[in-house]
PDB file of C-alpha atoms in Angstrom:
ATOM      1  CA  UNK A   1     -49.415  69.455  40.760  1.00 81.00           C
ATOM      2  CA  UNK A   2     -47.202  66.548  40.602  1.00 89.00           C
ATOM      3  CA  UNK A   3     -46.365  64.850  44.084  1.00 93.00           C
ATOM      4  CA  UNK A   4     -43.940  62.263  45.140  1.00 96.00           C
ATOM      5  CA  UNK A   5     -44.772  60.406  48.174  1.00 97.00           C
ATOM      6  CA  UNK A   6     -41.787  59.232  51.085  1.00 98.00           C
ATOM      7  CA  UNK A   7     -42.484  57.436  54.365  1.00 98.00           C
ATOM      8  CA  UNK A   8     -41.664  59.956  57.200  1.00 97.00           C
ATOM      9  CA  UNK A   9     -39.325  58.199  59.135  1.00 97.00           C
ATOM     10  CA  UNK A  10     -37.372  54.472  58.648  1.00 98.00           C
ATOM     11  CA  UNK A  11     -35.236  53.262  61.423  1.00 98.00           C
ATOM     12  CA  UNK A  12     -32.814  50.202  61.347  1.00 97.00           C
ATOM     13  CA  UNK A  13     -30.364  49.072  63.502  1.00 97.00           C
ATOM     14  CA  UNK A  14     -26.522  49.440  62.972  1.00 97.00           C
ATOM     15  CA  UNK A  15     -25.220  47.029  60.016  1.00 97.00           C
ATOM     16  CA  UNK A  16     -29.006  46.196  58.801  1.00 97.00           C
ATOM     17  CA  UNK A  17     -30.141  47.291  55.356  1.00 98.00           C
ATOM     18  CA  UNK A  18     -32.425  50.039  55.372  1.00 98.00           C
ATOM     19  CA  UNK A  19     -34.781  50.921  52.408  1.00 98.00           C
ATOM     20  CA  UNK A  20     -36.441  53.865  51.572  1.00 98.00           C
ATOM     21  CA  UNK A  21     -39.164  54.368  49.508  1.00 98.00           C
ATOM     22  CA  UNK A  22     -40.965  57.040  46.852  1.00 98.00           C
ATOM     23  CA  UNK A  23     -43.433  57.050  44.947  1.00 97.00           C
ATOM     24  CA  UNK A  24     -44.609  58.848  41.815  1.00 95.00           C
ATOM     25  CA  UNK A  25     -46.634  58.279  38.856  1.00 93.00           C
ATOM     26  CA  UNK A  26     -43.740  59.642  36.498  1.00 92.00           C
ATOM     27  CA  UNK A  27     -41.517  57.472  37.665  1.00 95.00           C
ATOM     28  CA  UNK A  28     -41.779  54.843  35.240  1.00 94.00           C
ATOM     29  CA  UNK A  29     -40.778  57.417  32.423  1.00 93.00           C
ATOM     30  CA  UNK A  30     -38.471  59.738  34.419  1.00 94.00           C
ATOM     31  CA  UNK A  31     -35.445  59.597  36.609  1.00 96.00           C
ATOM     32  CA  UNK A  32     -34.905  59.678  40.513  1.00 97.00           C
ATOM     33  CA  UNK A  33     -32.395  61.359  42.359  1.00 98.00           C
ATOM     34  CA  UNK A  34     -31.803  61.249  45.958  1.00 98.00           C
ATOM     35  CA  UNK A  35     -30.193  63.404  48.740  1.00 98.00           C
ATOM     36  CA  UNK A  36     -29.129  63.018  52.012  1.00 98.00           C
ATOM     37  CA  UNK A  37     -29.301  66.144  54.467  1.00 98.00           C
ATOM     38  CA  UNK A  38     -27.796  66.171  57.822  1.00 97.00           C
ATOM     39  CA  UNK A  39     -28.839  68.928  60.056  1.00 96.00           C
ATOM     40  CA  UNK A  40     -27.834  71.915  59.419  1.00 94.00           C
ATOM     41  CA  UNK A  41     -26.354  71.495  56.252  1.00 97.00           C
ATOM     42  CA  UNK A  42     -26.795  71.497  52.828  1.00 98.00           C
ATOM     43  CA  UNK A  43     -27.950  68.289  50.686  1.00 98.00           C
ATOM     44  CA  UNK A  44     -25.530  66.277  49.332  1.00 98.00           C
ATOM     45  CA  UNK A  45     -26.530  63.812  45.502  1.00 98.00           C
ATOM     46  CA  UNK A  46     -26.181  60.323  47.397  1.00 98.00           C
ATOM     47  CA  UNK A  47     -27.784  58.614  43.719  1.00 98.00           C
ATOM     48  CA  UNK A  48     -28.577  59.976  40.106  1.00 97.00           C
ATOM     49  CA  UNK A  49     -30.369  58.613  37.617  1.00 97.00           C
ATOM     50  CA  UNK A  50     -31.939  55.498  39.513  1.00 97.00           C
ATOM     51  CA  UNK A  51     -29.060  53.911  40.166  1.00 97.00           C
ATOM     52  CA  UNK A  52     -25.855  55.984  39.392  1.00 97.00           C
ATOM     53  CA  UNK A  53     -23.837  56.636  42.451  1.00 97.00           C
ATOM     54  CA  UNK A  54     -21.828  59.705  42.506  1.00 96.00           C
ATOM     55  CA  UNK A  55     -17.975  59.591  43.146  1.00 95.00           C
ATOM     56  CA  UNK A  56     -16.984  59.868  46.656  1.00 96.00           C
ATOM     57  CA  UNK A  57     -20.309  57.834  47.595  1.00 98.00           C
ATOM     58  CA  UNK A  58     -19.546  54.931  49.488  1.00 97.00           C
ATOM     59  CA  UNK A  59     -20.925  51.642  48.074  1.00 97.00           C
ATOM     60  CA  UNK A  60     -23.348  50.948  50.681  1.00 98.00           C
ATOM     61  CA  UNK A  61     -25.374  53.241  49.148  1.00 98.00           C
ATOM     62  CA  UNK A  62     -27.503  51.975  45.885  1.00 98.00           C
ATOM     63  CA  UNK A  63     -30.580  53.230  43.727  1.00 98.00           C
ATOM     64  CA  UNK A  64     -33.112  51.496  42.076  1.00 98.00           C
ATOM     65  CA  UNK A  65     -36.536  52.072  40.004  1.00 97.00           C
ATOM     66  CA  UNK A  66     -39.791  49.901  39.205  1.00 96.00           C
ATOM     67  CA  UNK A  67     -42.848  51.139  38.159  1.00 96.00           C
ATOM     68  CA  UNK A  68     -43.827  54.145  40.081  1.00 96.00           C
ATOM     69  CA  UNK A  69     -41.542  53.446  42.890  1.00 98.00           C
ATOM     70  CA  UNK A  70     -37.762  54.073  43.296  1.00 98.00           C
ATOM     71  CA  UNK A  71     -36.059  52.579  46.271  1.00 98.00           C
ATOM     72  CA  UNK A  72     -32.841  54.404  47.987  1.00 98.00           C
ATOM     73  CA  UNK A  73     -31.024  51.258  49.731  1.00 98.00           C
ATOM     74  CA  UNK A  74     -28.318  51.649  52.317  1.00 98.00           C
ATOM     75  CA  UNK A  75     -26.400  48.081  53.176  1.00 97.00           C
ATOM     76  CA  UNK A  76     -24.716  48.098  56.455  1.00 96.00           C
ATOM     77  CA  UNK A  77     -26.368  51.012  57.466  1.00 97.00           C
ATOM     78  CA  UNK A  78     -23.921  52.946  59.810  1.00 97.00           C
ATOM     79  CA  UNK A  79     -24.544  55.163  62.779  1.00 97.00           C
ATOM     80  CA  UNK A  80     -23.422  58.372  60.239  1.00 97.00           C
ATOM     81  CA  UNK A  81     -25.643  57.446  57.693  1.00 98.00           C
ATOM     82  CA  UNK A  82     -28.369  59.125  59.792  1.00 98.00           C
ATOM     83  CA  UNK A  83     -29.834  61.894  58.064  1.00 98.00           C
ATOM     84  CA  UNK A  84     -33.091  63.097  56.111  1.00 98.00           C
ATOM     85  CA  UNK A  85     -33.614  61.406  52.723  1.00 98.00           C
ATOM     86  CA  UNK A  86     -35.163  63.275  49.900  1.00 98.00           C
ATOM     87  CA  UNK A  87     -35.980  61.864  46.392  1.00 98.00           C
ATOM     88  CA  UNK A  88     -36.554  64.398  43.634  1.00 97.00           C
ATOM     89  CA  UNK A  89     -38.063  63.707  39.665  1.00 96.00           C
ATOM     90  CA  UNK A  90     -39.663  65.465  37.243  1.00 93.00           C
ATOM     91  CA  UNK A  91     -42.960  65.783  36.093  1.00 84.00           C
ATOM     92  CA  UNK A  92     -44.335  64.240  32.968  1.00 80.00           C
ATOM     93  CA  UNK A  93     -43.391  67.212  30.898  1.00 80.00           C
ATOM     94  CA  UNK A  94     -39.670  67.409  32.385  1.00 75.00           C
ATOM     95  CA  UNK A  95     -40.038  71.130  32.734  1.00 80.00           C
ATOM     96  CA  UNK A  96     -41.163  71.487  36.818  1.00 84.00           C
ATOM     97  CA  UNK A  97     -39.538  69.493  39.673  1.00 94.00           C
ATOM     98  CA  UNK A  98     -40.168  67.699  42.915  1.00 96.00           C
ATOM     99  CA  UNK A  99     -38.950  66.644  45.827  1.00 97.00           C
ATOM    100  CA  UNK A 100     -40.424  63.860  47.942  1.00 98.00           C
ATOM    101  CA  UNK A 101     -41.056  64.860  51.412  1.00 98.00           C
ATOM    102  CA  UNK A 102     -38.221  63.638  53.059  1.00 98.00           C
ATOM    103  CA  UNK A 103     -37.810  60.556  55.387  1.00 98.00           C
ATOM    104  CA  UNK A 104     -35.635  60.930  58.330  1.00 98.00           C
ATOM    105  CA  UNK A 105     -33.506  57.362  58.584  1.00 98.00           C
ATOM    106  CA  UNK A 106     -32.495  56.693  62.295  1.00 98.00           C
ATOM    107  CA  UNK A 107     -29.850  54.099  62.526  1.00 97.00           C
ATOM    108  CA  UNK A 108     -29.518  53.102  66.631  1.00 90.00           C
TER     109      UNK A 108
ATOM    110  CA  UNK B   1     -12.397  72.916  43.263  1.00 94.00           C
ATOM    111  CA  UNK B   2     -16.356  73.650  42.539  1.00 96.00           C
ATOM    112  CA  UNK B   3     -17.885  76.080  44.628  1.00 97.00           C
ATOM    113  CA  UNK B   4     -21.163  77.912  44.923  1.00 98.00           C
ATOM    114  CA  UNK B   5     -21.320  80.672  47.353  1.00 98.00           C
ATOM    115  CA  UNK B   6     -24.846  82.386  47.450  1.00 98.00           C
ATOM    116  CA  UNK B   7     -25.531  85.557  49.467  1.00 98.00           C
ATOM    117  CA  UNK B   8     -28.344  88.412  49.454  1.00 98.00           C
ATOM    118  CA  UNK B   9     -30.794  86.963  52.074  1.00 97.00           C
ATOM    119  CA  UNK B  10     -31.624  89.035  55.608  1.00 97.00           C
ATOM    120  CA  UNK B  11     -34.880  90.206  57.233  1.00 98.00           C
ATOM    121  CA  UNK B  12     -37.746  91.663  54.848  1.00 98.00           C
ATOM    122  CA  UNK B  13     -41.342  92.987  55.647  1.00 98.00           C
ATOM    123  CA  UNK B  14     -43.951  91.577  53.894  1.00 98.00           C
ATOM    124  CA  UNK B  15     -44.838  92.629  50.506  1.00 98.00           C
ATOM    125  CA  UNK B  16     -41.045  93.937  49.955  1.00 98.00           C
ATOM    126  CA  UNK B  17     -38.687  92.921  47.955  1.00 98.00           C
ATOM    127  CA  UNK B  18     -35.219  90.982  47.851  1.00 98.00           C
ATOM    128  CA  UNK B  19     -32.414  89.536  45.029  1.00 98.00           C
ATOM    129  CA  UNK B  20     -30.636  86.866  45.966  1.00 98.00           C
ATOM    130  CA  UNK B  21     -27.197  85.832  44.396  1.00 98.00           C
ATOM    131  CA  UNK B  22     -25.243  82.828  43.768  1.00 98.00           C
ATOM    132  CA  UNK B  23     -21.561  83.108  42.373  1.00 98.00           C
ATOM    133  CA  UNK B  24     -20.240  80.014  40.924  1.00 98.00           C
ATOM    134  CA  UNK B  25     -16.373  79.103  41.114  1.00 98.00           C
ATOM    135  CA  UNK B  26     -14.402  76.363  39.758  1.00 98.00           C
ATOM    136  CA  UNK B  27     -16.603  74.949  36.509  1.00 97.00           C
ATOM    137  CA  UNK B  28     -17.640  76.787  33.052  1.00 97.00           C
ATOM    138  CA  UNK B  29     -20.605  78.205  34.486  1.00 97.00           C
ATOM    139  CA  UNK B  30     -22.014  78.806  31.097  1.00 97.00           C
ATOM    140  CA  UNK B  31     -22.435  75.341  30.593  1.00 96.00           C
ATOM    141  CA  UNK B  32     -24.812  74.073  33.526  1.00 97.00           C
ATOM    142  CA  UNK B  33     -28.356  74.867  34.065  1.00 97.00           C
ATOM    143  CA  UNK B  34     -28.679  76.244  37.304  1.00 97.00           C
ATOM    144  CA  UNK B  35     -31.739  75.963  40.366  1.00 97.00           C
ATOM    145  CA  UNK B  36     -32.968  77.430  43.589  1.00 98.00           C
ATOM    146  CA  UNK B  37     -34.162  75.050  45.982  1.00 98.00           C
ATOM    147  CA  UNK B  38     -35.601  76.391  49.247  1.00 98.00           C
ATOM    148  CA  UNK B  39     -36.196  74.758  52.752  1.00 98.00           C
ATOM    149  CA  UNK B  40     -38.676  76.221  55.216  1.00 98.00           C
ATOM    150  CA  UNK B  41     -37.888  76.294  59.197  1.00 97.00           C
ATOM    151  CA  UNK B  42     -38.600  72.487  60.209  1.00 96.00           C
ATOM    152  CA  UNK B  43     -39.202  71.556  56.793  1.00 98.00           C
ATOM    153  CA  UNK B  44     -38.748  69.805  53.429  1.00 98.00           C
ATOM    154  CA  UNK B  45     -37.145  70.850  50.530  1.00 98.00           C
ATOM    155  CA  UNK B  46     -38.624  72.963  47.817  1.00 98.00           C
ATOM    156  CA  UNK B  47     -37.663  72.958  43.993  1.00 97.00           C
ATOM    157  CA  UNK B  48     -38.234  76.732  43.262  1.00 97.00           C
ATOM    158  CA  UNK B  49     -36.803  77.637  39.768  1.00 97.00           C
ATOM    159  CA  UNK B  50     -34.598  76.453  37.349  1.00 96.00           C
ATOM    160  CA  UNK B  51     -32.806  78.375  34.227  1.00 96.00           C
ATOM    161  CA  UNK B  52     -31.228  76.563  31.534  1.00 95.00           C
ATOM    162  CA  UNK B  53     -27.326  76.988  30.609  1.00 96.00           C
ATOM    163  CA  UNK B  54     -27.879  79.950  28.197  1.00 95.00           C
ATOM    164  CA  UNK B  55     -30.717  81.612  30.156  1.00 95.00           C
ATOM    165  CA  UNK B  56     -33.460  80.352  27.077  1.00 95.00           C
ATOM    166  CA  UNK B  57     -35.878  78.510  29.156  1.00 95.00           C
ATOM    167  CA  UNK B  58     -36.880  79.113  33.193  1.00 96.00           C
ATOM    168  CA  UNK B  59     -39.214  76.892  35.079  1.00 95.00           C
ATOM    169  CA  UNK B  60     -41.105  78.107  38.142  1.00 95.00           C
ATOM    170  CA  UNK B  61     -42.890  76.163  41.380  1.00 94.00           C
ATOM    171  CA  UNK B  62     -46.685  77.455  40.912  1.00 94.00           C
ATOM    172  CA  UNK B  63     -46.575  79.056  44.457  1.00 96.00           C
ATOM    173  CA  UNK B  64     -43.892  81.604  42.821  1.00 97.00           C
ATOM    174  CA  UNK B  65     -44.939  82.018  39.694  1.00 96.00           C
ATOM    175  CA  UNK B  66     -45.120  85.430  39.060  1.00 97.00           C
ATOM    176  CA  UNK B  67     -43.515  86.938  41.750  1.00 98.00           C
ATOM    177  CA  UNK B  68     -40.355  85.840  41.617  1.00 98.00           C
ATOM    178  CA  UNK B  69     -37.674  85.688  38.932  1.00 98.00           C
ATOM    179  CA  UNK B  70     -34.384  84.016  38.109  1.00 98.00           C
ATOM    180  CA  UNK B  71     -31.684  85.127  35.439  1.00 98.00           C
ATOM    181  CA  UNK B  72     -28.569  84.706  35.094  1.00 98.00           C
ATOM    182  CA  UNK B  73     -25.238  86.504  34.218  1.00 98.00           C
ATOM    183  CA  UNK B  74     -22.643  84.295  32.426  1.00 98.00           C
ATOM    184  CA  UNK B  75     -19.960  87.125  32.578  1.00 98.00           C
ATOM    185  CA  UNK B  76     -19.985  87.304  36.180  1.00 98.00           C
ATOM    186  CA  UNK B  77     -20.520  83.229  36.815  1.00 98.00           C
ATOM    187  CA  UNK B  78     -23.151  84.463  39.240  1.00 98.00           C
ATOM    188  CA  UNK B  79     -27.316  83.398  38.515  1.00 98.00           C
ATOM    189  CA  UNK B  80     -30.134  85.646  40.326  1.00 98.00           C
ATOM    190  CA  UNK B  81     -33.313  85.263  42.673  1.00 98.00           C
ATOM    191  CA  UNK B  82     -35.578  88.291  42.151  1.00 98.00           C
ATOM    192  CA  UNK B  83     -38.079  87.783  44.783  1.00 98.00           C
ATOM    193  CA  UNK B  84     -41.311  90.366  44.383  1.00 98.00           C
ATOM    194  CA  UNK B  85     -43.782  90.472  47.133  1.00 98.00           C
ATOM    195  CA  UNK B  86     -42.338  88.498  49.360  1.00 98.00           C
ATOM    196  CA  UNK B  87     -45.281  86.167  52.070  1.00 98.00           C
ATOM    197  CA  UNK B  88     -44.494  85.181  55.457  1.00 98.00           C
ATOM    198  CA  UNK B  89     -44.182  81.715  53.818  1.00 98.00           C
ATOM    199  CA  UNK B  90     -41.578  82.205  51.532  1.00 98.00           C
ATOM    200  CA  UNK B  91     -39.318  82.413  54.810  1.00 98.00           C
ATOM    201  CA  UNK B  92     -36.585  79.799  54.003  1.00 98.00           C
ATOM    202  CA  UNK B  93     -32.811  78.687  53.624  1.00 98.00           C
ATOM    203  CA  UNK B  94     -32.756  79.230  49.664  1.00 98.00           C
ATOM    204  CA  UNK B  95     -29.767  77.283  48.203  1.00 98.00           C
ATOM    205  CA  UNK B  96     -28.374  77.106  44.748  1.00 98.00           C
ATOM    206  CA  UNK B  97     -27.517  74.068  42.851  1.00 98.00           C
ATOM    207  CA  UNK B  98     -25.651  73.541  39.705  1.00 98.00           C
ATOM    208  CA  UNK B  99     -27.796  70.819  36.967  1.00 96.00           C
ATOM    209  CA  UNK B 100     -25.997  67.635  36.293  1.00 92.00           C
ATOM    210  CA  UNK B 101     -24.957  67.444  32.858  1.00 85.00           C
ATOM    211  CA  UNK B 102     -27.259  66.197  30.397  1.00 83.00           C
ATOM    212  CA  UNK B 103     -29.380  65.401  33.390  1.00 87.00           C
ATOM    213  CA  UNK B 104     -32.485  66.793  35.505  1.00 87.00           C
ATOM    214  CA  UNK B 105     -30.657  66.817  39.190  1.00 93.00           C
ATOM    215  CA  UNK B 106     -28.131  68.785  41.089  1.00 96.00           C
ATOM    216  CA  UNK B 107     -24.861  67.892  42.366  1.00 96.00           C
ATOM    217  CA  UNK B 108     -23.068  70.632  43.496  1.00 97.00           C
ATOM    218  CA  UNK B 109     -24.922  72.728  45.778  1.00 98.00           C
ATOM    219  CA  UNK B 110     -24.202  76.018  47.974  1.00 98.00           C
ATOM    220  CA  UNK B 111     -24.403  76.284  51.714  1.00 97.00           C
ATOM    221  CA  UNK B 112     -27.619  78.440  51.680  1.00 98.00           C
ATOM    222  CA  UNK B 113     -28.786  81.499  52.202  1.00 98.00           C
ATOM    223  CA  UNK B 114     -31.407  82.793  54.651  1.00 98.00           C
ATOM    224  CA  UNK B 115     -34.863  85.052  53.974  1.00 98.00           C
ATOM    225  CA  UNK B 116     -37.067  85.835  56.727  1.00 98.00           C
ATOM    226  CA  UNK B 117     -40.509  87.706  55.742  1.00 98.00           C
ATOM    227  CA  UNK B 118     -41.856  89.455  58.975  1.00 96.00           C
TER     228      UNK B 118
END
């Protein structure tokens, strides 16, 4: 079955960029998503389509895609930005979906 | 405003049976595929299912396949989780999630709902 793969944990300091990472071999020929889940609640679309940022986003936040890696970057990570980070894709056939996962982003 | 509210989960023996419900608010419902996503104690997320706008096409993780089943009722806004012979590891928060438009993700999701097998 179709995997993607996410570091477990990233951890930057206030105002630093953080990037997080996933990896898939679809990636080249489908879209990433990604989600941000603090505890106890439910995920919230933080990027759509590589690099589309829904409204109500802040900036910091910014998708991209190369090969079989998409990269979720924060800029000026702040101290609520800490949270677990899930990308999600499709498999080759578009039919079955995954998430990554997770990596939980500290930010101390 | 858009609004998912899902409901139906509680404590089930193994090998029992449960249907879980989602009733969508606020968009025309007929128009968006829909998903169940679920999240184990501790854990990651898990895609589940996935039924398209008109209920033609529904897409299953293999480690459900065949036990449980999603449908949905565009009269009542609401889409289903039939879950058949429920395992101790199907315990989870199971959310619903409205598709993007024209697009494989979610972007409106509900606040969960919660299935313990034991």
């Amino acid at each position: 079955s179709y995997e993607l793969t996410q570091a477990p944990s990233v951890s930057v300091s206030p105002g630093q960029t953080a990037r997080i990472t996933c990896s898939g071999d679809a990636l080249p020929k489908k879209y990433a998503y990604w989600y941000q889940q603090k505890s106890g609640q439910a995920p919230v679309l933080v990027i759509y389509e590589d690099n589309k940022r829904p409204s109500g986003i802040p900036e910091r936040f910014s998708g991209s895609s190369s090969g079989t890696m998409a990269t979720l970057t924060i800029s000026g990570a702040q101290v609520e930005d800490e949270a677990d980070y899930y990308c999600y894709s499709t498999g080759s056939t578009g039919n079955h979906r995954v998430f990554g996962g997770g990596t939980k982003l500290t930010v101390l | 405003q858009v609004h998912l509210v899902e409901s139906g989960g509680g404590v089930v023996q193994p090998g029992r049976s449960l249907r879980l419900s989602c009733a969508a608010s606020g968009f025309t419902f007929s128009s968006y595929g829909m998903h169940w996503v679920r999240q184990a104690p501790g854990k990651g997320l898990e895609w589940v299912a996935v039924i398209w706008f008109d209920g033609s096409n529904k897409y299953y993780v293999d480690s459900v396949k065949g036990r449980f089943t999603i449908s949905r009722d565009n009269s009542k806004n609401t889409v289903y989780l039939q879950m058949n012979s429920l395992r101790a590891e199907d315990t989870a928060v199971y959310y619903c999630a409205r598709e993007i438009e024209a697009s494989a993700g979610m972007d409106v999701w509900g606040q969960g709902t919660t299935v313990t097998v034991s």
